[in-house]
GROMACS .gro file of C-alpha atoms in nm:
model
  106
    1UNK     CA    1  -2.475   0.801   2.046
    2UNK     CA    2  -2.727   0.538   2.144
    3UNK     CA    3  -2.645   0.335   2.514
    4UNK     CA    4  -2.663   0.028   2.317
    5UNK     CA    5  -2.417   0.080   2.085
    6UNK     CA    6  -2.202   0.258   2.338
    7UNK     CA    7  -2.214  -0.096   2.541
    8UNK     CA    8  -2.135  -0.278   2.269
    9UNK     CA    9  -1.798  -0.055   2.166
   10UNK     CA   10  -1.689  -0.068   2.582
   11UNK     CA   11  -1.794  -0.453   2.560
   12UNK     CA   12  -1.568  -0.482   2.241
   13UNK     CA   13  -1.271  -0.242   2.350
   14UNK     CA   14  -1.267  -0.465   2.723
   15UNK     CA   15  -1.268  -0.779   2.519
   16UNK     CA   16  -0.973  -0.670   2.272
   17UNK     CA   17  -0.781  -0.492   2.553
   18UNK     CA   18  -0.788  -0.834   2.750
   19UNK     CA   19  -0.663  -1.044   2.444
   20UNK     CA   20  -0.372  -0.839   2.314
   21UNK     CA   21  -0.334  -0.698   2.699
   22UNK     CA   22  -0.052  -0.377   2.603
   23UNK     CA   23   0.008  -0.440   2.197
   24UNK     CA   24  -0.369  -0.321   2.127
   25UNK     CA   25  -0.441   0.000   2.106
   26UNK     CA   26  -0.874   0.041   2.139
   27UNK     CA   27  -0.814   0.437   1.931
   28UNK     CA   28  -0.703   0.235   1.609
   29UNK     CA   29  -1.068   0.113   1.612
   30UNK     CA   30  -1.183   0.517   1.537
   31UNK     CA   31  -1.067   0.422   1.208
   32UNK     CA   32  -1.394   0.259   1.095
   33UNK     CA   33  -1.594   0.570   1.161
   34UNK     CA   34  -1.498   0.701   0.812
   35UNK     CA   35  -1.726   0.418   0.700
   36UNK     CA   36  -2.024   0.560   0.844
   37UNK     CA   37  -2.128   0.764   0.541
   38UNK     CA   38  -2.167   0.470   0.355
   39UNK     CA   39  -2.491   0.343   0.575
   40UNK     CA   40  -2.634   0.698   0.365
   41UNK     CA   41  -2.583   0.455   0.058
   42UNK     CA   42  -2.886   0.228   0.156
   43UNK     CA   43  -3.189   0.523   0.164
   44UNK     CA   44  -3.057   0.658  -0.137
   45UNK     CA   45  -3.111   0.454  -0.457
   46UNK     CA   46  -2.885   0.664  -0.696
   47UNK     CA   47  -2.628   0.620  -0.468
   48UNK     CA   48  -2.657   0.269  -0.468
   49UNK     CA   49  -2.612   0.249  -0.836
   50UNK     CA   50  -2.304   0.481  -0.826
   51UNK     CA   51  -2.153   0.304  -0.520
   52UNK     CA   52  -2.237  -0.073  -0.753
   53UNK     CA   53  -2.079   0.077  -1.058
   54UNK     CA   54  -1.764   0.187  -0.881
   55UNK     CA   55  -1.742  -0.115  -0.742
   56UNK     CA   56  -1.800  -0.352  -1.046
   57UNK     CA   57  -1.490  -0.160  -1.162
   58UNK     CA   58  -1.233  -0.220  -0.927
   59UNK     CA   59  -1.236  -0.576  -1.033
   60UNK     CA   60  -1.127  -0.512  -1.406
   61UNK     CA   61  -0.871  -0.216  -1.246
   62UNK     CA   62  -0.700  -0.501  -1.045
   63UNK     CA   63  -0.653  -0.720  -1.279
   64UNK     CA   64  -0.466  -0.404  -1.510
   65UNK     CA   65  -0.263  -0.326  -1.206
   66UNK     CA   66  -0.144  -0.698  -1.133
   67UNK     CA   67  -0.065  -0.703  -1.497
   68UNK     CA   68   0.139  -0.386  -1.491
   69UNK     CA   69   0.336  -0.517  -1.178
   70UNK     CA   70   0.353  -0.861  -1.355
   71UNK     CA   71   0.564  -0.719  -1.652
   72UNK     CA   72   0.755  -0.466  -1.480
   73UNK     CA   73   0.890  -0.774  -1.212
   74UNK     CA   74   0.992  -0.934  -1.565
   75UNK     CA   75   1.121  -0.660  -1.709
   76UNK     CA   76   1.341  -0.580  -1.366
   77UNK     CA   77   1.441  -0.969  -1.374
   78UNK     CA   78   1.550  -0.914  -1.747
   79UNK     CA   79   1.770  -0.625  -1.674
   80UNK     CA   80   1.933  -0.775  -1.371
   81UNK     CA   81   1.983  -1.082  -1.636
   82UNK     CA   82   2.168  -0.849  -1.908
   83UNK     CA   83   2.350  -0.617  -1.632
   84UNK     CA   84   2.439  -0.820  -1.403
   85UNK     CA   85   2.810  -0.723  -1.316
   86UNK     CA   86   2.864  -0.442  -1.595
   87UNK     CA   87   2.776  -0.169  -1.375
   88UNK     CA   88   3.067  -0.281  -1.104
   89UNK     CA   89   3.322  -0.015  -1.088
   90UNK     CA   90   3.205   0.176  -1.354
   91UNK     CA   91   3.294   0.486  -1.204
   92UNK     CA   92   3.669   0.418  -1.183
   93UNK     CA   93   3.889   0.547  -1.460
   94UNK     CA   94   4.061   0.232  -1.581
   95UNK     CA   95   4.412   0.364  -1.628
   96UNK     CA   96   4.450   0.503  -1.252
   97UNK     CA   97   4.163   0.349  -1.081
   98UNK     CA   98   4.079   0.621  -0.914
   99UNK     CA   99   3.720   0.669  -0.861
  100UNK     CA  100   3.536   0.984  -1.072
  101UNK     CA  101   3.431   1.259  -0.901
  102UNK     CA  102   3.112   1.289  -0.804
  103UNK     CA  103   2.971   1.549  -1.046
  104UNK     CA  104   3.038   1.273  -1.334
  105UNK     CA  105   2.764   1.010  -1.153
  106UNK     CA  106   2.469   1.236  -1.236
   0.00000   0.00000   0.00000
């Protein structure tokens, strides 16, 4: 590892460690080495047009997923509308109210 970039990650860690004194831990920061590989991405023209496509297609896959999540939060608020207070004591036989056993709630 160069010295300069060696200063600048003490320089950074001293800096951090100062702010957040004992919440901040300067190992979380080893996290960004798994970005690394990507500087590989800037010699390599065919990689560049792989790592663009993949990227122009997380937009459209976000907008699929927020859909999905946008109908199943409906279709969760819908049930909760329907059920709301049928389920209660469902598992109680009416006559004794005693509650089933537990091989009838599967």
């Amino acid at each position: 590892m160069p010295t300069g970039a060696l200063c600048v990650r003490r320089m950074v860690s001293t800096v951090l460690s100062s702010i957040f004194k004992d919440a901040f831990d300067v190992k979380a920061l080893r996290a960004f080495r798994v970005l690394r590989p990507l500087r590989l991405v800037s010699g390599v023209p065919s990689l560049q047009i792989v790592l663009n496509s993949i990227l122009k297609a997380m937009v459209p896959l976000l907008h699929i997923a927020l859909l999905v999540i946008f109908v199943i939060i409906i279709y969760a608020i819908i049930g909760l509308e329907l059920f709301s207070g049928k389920m209660h004591k469902s598992c109680y036989n009416k006559r004794t109210l005693v509650r089933a056993p537990a091989y009838f709630l599967f």
